[in-house]
XYZ file of C-alpha atoms in Angstrom:
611
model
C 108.195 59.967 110.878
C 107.031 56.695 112.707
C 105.827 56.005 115.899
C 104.736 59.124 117.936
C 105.426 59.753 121.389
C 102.013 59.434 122.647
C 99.691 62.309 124.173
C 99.172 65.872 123.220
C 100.561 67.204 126.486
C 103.745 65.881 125.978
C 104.212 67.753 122.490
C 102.533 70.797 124.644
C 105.176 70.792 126.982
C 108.021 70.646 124.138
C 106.496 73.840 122.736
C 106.378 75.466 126.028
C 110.465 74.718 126.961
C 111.085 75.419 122.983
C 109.097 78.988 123.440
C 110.086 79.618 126.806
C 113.705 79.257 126.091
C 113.502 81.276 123.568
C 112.238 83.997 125.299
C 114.203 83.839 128.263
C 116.557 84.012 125.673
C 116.143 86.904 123.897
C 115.412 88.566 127.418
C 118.827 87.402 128.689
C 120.047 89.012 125.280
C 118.884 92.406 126.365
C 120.210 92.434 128.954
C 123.550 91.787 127.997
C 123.848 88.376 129.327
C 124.957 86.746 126.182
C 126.747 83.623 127.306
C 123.426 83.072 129.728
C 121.279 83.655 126.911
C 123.442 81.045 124.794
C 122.805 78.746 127.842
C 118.989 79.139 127.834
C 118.168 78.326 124.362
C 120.559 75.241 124.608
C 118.781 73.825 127.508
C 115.148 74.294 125.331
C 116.830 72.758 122.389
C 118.403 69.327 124.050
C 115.297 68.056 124.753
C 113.519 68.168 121.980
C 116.010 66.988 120.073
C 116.285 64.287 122.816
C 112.268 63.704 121.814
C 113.371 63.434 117.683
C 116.174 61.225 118.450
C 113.833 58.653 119.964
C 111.202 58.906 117.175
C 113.850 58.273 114.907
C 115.444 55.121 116.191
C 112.059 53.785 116.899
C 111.413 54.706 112.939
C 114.022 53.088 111.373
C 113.844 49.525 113.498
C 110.576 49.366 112.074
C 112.509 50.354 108.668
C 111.120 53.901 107.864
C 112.981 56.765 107.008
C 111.698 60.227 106.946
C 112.284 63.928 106.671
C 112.916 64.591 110.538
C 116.755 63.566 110.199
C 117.204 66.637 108.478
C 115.507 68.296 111.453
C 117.783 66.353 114.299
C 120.680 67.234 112.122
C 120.289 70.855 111.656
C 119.588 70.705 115.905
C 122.721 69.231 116.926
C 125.197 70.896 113.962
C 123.277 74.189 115.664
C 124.294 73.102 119.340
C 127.976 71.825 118.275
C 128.936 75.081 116.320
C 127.337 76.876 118.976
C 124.363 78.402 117.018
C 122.178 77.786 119.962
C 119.268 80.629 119.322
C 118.992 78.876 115.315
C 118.855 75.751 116.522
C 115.800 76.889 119.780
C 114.159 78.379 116.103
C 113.864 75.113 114.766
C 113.372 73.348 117.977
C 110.622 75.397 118.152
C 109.275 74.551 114.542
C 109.488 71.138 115.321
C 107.430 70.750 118.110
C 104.830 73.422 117.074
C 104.035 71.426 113.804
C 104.123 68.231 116.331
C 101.717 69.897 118.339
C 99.306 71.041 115.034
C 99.422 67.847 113.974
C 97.904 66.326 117.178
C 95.089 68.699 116.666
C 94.088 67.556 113.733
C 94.289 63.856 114.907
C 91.980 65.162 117.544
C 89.396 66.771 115.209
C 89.069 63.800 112.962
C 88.541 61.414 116.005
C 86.083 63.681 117.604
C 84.336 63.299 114.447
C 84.026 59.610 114.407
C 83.468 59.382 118.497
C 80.269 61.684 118.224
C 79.213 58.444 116.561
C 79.690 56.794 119.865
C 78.418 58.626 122.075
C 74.682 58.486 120.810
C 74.354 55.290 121.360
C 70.977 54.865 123.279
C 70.907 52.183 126.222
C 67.582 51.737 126.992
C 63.876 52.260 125.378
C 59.857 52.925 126.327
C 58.526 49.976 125.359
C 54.480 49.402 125.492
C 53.497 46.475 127.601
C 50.377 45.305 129.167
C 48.523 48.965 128.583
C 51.541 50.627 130.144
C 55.107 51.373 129.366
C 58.043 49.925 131.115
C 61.832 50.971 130.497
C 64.039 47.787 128.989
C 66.960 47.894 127.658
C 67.385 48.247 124.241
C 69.102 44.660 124.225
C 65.581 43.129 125.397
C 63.655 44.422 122.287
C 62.770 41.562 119.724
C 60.976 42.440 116.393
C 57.353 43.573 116.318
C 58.164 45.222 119.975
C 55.978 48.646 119.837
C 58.363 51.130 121.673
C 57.867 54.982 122.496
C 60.057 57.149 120.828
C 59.791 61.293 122.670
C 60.599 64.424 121.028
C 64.540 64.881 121.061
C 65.372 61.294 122.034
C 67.803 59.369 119.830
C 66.173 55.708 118.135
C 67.345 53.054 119.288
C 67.102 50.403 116.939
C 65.468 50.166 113.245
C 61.808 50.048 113.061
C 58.508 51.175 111.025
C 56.785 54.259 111.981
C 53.413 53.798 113.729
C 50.498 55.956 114.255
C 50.831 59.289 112.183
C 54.089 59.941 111.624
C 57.433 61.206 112.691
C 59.686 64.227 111.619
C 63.552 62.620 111.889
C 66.973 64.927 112.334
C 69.775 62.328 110.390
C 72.364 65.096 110.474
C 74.308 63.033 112.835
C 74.547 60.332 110.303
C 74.318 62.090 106.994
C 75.498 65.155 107.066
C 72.078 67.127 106.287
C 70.684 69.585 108.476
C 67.115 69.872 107.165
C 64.470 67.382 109.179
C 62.619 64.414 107.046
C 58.829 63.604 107.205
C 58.362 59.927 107.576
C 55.272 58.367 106.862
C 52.969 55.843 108.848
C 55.334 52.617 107.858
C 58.494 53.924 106.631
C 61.479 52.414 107.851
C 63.562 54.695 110.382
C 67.374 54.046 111.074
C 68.784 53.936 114.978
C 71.178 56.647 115.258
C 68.526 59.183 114.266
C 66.841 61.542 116.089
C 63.140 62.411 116.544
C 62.802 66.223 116.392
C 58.987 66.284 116.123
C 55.861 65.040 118.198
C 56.092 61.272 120.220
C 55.733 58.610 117.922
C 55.442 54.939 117.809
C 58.297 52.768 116.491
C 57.654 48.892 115.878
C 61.013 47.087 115.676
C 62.398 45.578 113.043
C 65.333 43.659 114.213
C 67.197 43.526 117.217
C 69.442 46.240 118.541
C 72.500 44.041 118.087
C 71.659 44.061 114.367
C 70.711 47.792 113.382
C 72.319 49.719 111.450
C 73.596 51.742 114.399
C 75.331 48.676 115.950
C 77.449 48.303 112.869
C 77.898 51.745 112.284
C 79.534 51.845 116.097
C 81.344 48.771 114.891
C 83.288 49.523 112.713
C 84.215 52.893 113.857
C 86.018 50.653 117.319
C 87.571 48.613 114.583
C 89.234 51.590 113.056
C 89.901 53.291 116.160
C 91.624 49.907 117.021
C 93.991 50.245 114.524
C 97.420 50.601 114.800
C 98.587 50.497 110.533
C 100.615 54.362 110.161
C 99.120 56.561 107.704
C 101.363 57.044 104.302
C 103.116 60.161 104.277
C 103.836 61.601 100.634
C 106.713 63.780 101.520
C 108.712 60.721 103.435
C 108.583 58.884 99.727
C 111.195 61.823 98.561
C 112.740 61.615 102.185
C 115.668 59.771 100.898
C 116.417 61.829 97.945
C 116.213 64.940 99.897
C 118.149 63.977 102.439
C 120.690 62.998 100.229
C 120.815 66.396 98.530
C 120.911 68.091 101.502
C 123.879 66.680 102.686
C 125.920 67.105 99.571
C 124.578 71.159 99.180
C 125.639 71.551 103.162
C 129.200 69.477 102.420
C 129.396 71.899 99.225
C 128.780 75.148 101.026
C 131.384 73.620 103.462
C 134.149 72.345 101.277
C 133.633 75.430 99.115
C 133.697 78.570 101.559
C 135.707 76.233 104.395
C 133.053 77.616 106.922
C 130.884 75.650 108.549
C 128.258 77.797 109.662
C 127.532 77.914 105.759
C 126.616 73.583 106.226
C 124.558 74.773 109.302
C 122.507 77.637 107.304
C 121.975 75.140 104.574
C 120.721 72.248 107.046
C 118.444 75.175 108.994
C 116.306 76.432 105.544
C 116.182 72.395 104.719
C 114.474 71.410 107.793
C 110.565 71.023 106.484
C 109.191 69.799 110.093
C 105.901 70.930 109.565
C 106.318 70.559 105.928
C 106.368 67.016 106.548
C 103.472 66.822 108.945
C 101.685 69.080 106.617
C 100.553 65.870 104.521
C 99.286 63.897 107.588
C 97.019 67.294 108.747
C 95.905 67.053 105.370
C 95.134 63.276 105.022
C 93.810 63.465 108.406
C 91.707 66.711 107.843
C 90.348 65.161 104.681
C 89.186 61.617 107.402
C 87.577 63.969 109.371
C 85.539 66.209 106.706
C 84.772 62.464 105.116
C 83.972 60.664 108.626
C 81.348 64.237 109.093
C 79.675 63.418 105.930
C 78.936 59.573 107.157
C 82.051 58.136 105.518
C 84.485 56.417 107.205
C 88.067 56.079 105.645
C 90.613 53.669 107.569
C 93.586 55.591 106.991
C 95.715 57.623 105.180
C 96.468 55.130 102.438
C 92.708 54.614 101.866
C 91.804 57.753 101.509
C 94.967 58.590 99.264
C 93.748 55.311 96.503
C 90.894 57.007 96.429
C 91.551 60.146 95.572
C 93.581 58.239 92.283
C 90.984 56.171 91.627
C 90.551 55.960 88.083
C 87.941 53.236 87.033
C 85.012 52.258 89.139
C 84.118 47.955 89.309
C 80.336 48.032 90.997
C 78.190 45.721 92.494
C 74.658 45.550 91.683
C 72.507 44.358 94.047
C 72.109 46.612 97.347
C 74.707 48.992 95.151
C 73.252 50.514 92.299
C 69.359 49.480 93.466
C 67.734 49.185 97.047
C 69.062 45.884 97.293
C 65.324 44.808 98.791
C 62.420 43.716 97.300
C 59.740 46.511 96.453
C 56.337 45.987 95.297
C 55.835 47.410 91.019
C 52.646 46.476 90.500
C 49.100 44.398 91.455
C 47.504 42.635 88.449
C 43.913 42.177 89.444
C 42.088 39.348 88.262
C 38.556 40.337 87.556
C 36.434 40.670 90.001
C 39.362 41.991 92.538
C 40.583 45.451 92.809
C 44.052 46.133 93.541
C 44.355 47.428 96.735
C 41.975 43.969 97.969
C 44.654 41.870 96.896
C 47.616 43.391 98.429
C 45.340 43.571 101.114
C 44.915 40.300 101.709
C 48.360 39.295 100.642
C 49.652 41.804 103.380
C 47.295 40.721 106.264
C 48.192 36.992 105.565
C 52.121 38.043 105.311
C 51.994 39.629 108.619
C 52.860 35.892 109.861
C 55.652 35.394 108.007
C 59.016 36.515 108.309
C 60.189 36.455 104.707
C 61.927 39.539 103.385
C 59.159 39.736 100.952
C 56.373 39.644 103.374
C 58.178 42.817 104.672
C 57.490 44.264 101.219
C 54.364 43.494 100.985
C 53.445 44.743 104.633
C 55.422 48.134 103.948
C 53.601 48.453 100.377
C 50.467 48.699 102.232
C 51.111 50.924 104.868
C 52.115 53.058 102.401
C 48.809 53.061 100.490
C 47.534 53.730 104.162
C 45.636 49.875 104.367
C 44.818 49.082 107.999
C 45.741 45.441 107.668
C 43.242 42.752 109.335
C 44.709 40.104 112.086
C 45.049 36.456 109.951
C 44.663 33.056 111.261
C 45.159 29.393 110.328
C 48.554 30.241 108.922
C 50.754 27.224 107.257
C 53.853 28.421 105.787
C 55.946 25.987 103.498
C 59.035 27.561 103.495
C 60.484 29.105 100.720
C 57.345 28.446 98.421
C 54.260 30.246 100.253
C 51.742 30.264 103.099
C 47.897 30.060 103.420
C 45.718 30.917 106.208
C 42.415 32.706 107.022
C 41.906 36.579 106.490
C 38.617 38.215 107.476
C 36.540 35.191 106.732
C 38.536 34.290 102.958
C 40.907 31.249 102.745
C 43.778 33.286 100.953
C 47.077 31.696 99.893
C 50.197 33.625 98.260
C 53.022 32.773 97.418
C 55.022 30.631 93.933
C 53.615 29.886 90.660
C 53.360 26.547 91.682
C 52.443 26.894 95.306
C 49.316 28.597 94.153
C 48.245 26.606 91.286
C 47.915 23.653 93.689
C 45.420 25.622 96.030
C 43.230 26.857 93.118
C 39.684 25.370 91.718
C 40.664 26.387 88.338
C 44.460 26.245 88.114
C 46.304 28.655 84.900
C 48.099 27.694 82.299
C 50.971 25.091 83.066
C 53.598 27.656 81.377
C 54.750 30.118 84.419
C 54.985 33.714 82.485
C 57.134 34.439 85.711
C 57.452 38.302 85.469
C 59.319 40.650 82.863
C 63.009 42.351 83.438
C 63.802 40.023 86.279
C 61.174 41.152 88.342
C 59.715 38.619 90.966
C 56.265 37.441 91.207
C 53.685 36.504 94.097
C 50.507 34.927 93.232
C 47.362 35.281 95.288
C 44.512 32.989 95.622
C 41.199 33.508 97.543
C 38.649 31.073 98.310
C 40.420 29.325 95.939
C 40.602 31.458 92.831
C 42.883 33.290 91.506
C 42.747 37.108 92.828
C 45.858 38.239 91.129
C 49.489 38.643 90.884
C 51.745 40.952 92.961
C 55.056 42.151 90.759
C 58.020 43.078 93.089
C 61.487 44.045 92.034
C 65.129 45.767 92.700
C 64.624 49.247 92.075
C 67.568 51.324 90.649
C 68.204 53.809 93.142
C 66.500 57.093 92.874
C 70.532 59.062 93.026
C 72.505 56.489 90.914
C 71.934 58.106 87.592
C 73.024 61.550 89.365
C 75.904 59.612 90.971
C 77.257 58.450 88.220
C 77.459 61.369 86.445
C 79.050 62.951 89.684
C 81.910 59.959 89.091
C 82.282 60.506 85.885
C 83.159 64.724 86.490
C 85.693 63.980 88.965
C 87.737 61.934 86.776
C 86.463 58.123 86.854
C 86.103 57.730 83.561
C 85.253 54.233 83.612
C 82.023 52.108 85.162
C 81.592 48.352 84.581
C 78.600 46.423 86.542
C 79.867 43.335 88.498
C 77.451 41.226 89.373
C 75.887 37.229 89.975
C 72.410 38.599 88.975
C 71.350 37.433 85.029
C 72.348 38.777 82.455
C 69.260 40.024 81.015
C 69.013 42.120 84.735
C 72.344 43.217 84.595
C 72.193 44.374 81.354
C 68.842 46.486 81.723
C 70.409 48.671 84.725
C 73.694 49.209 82.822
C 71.882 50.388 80.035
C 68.950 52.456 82.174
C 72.551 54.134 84.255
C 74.739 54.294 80.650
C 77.494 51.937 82.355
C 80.384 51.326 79.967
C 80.720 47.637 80.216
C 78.724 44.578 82.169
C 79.411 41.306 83.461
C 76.832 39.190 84.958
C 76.464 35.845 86.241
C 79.584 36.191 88.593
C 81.038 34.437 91.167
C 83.182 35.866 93.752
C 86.259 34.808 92.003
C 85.045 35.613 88.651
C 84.516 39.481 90.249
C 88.128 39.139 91.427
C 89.023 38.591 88.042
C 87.188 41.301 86.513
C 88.879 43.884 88.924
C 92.112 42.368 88.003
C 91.796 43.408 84.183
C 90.731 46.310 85.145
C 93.624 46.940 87.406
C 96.379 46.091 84.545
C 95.255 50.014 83.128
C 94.065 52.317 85.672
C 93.819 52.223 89.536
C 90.383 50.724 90.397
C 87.967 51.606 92.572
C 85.785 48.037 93.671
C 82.166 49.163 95.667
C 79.885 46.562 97.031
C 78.271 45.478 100.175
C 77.666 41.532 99.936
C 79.521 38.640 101.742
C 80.678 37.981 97.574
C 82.020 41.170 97.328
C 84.664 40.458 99.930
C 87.282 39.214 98.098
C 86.725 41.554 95.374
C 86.738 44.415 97.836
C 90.208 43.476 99.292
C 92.004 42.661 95.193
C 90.877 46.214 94.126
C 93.398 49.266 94.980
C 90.235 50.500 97.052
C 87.479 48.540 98.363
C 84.082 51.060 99.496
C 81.712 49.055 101.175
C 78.085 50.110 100.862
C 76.290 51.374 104.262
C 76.653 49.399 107.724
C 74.251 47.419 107.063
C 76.113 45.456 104.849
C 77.618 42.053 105.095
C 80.354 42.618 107.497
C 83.178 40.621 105.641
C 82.775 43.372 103.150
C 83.401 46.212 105.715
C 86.435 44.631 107.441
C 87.494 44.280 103.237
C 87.166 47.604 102.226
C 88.992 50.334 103.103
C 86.179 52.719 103.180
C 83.280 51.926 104.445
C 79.467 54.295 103.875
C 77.801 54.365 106.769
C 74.964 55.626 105.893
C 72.409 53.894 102.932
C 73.123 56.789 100.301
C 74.541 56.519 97.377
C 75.501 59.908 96.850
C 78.126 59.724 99.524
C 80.453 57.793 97.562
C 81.002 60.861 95.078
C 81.185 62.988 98.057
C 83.795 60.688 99.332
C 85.878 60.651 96.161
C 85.572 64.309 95.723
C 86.847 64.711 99.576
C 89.812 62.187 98.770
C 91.093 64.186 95.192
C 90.565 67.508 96.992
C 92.458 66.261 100.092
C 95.648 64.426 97.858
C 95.671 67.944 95.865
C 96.163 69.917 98.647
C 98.963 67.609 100.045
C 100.443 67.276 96.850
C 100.846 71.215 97.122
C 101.958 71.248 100.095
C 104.875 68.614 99.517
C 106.041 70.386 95.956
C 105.593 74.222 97.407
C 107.272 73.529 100.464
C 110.395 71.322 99.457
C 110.931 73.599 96.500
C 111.006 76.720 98.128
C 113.391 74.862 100.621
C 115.559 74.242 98.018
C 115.564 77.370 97.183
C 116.503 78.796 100.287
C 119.213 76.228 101.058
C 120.934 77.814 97.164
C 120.740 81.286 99.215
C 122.035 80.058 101.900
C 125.001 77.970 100.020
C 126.111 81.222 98.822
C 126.383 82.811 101.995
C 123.404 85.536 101.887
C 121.232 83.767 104.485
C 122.699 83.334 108.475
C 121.205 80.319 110.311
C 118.957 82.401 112.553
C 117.252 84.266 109.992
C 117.262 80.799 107.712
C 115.264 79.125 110.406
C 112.654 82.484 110.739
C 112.628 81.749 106.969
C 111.833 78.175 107.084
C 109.238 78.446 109.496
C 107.172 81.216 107.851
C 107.014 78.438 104.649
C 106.309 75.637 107.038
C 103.211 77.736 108.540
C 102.472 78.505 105.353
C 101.618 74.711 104.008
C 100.846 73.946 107.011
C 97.632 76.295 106.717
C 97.010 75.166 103.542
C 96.915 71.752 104.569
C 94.543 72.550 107.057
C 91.886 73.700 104.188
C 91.388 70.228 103.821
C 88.922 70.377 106.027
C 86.304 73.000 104.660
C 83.514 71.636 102.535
């Protein structure tokens, strides 16, 4: 089927003639009025087949053939040989599965426009020993705004003060509340479910993960591509053998109420919009666990998905910089240094300043105010911090700054990991060690991938090899490629591709091309570069690994069950139109056949959307 006619009322009102000419009827019957009763299930048959006829011319211009001919065929060889109650029947079972259909379109988009509709507007924001209400497009980072019990966040931010108790569900999926901790970063789109907290901002509203969460969900909303149908790819072949079993059952008994009994049982209305309620069911059970899926097709590659090509960076690990380790020189302890370092960073707006400032919130450090800061960009800063001259940043940055400078050799730091050294009153205090964590669910996740069927895992990535090769081995990855560039990813999903459909997940502006060459491109949390989102089919929007195994499980689980409902329901067609070939099965009862096995898929498509 193509293009719908648009609006649920109008397939509402198709039922309602359908089922009210078929009562009025079968009460016309009763009564003895038989050529009235003819009459009245006409008149609800014409225009629904009037509604089919228009769906498919507008199908084939575009050059799509489906099922539904069978369906307007059976209608009007009903009407002409003057089988007007079998051909209300399947006028009926047309518009009903029509109807269903629209329901489940409706479920999945409520799903992804509960999204919407949390968006906050405006925020408490503390101001001159007051608060005054701004809106949330006026908040710049380090704003300290007041976040009440039940009230949704508005942007990203740290926690201040002692803590907050946040409901995700809305973005994740879970129910249970999280503690967050005097620092920890908080997502917009989340609730606060315990006592008023402070937030301080992290980046503007335009920019949190919220805002592209809302995004892209517009974008898909927006678009217009038609989801794949499986049953329409045997549409031609059935229809084919339709025809020649109805001609048969002609030709052979020379009556052709046998044709019309053989067109009634091989009219799979529902049937066919039995894979759509489940491809659609399956985009709303995915869009409720924080995954978005841009259509039927996506979700559908997915579910065959046989090899997976991952990114690293933001991927596999946190994709930010996290503090290890402090090596204290003697003399210093470590919690002085990151002290320090932190109070000093608090003028910077380097991503590793952030680090450093989050590290010691978490170790509960109540950082001092700095002053005097100089910040050579992209190699340090130095300025004053509670009476100490204190300079961090590069090997070399440092060494310039310091009485009694190190070796010339720079050790630089072990697995990849990045280094920060710290000076005070110019002497070396000690060395802060950040790096990429692996995340804490990838080992779990990849397991998870490997149960459902993906037997395959190879690390893309433009990290170094030596990097690369420690999280393969740490996550028992079968094969590794570092040192990429975007087209050198391209090329790795391309070998990949000449075995088994592949499955390409990443999240950077490099992993857009890569995204768009594999059969399915999953971008990594809205956050993300947004060339990768409008790339990938599927996008996570929340920061969890874990949800792209629940989003492959939902896709195979969701192509299984229309994959049943295509092979049950064409095969017992065919083996009603045999029955009805031979004669044993009138058109009336053939269509009361036919639409007890269209109900029947029909519900099973619908248990695509249970957990």
């Amino acid at each position: 089927m193509g293009s719908r006619i648009p609006g649920w009322w109008i397939d509402a009102a198709l039922v309602a003639v359908a089922l009210g000419g078929l009562a009025a009827g079968l009460a016309l019957l009763l009564a003895g009025r038989n050529d009235d009763a003819a009459l009245a299930w006409f008149l609800a048959t014409v225009p629904v087949l009037l509604a089919l006829l228009v769906e498919i011319v507008t199908s084939l211009r575009r050059g799509q053939l489906g099922l539904d001919i069978v369906a307007a065929l059976s209608m009007s060889a009903a009407l002409a040989f003057g089988e007007t109650l079998a051909g209300n029947v399947v006028a009926l079972m047309y518009a009903g599965g029509q109807l269903l259909e629209q329901f489940a379109q409706q479920r999945a988009r409520r799903e992804m426009t509960a999204l919407l509709g949390r968006v906050a507007r405006t925020a408490m924001r503390h101001a001159d020993g007051g608060l005054e209400e701004v809106a949330i497009e006026d908040l710049v980072p380090r704003d300290r705004i007041l976040i009440r019990h039940g009230e949704v966040l508005p942007v990203d931010g740290r926690v201040a003060g002692e803590g907050a108790l946040i409901d995700a569900s809305a973005l994740t999926g879970e129910s249970v509340p999280v503690a967050r901790p005097p620092g920890a970063e908080v997502s917009s789109g989340t609730t606060s479910v315990g006592v008023p907290f402070d937030l301080i901002v992290s980046r503007p509203a335009r920019e949190s993960a919220y805002a592209g969460i809302v995004r892209l969900v517009e974008a898909a909303q927006r678009s217009k591509a038609p989801a794949v149908r499986l049953a329409d790819r045997f549409a031609i072949w059935f229809l084919l053998f339709t025809v020649l079993v109805a001609g048969a059952a002609w030709i052979g008994s020379d009556d052709p109420v046998r044709a019309l009994a053989v067109l009634v049982v091989a009219t799979p209305c529902p049937l066919i919009l039995a894979v759509p309620v489940a491809i659609i069911s399956g985009m709303s059970r995915a869009a409720g666990l924080g995954v978005l899926v841009k259509g039927g097709q996506a979700l559908e590659a997915l579910g065959r998905a046989r090899t997976v090509v991952v990114d690293k960076t933001g991927t596999l690990t946190q994709g930010r910089a996290l503090l290890a380790r402090v090596e204290a020189q003697p003399g210093f302890c470590p919690d002085e240094v990151l002290w320090l370092a932190a109070s000093l960073d608090q003028a910077s707006a380097h991503v590793v300043a952030a680090a450093l400032i989050d590290a010691a919130h978490e170790r509960g450090l109540s950082l001092a105010d700095p002053g005097g800061v100089v910040e050579q960009s992209g190699a340090g800063l130095a300025g004053r911090v509670d009476g100490h001259e204190v300079a961090l940043g590069g090997h070399g940055y440092v060494r310039a700054r310091i009485a009694a400078p190190p070796p010339d050799a720079d050790p630089g730091a072990a697995d990849g990991a990045a280094r920060v050294d710290v000076a005070v009153d110019g002497q070396l205090a000690g060395i802060l060690v950040l790096e990429d964590r692996v995340r804490d669910d990838a080992a779990s996740v990849v397991r998870r991938l490997r149960q459902v069927g993906l037997g395959r895992i190879v690390l893309a990535t433009g990290d170094r090899a030596e990097v690369a090769a420690q999280v393969a081995k740490a996550l028992g990855l079968d094969a590794v490629a570092a040192d990429l560039s975007p087209s050198a990813k391209v090329d790795i999903v391309l070998e990949e591709r000449r075995t088994q459909p592949v499955m390409m997940v990443g999240d950077g502006v490099n992993d857009a091309p890569a995204l768009a060459a594999a059969d399915i491109g999953v971008a990594m949390g809205a956050r993300g570069a947004a060339a990768s989102s409008e790339s990938a089919g599927i996008v996570l929007l929340v920061d969890r690994l874990d949800r792209l195994a629940d989003a492959v499980e939902v896709a195979q689980r969701t192509r299984r069950i229309a994959l049943q409902s295509v092979i049950a329901g064409l095969g017992l067609s065919v083996a009603a139109m045999l029955v009805a070939a031979l004669g044993h099965l009138p058109p009336v009862q053939g269509a009361l056949l036919q639409e007890v096995i269209d109900v029947a898929v029909i519900l099973n498509a619908l248990r695509a959307l249970r957990g």
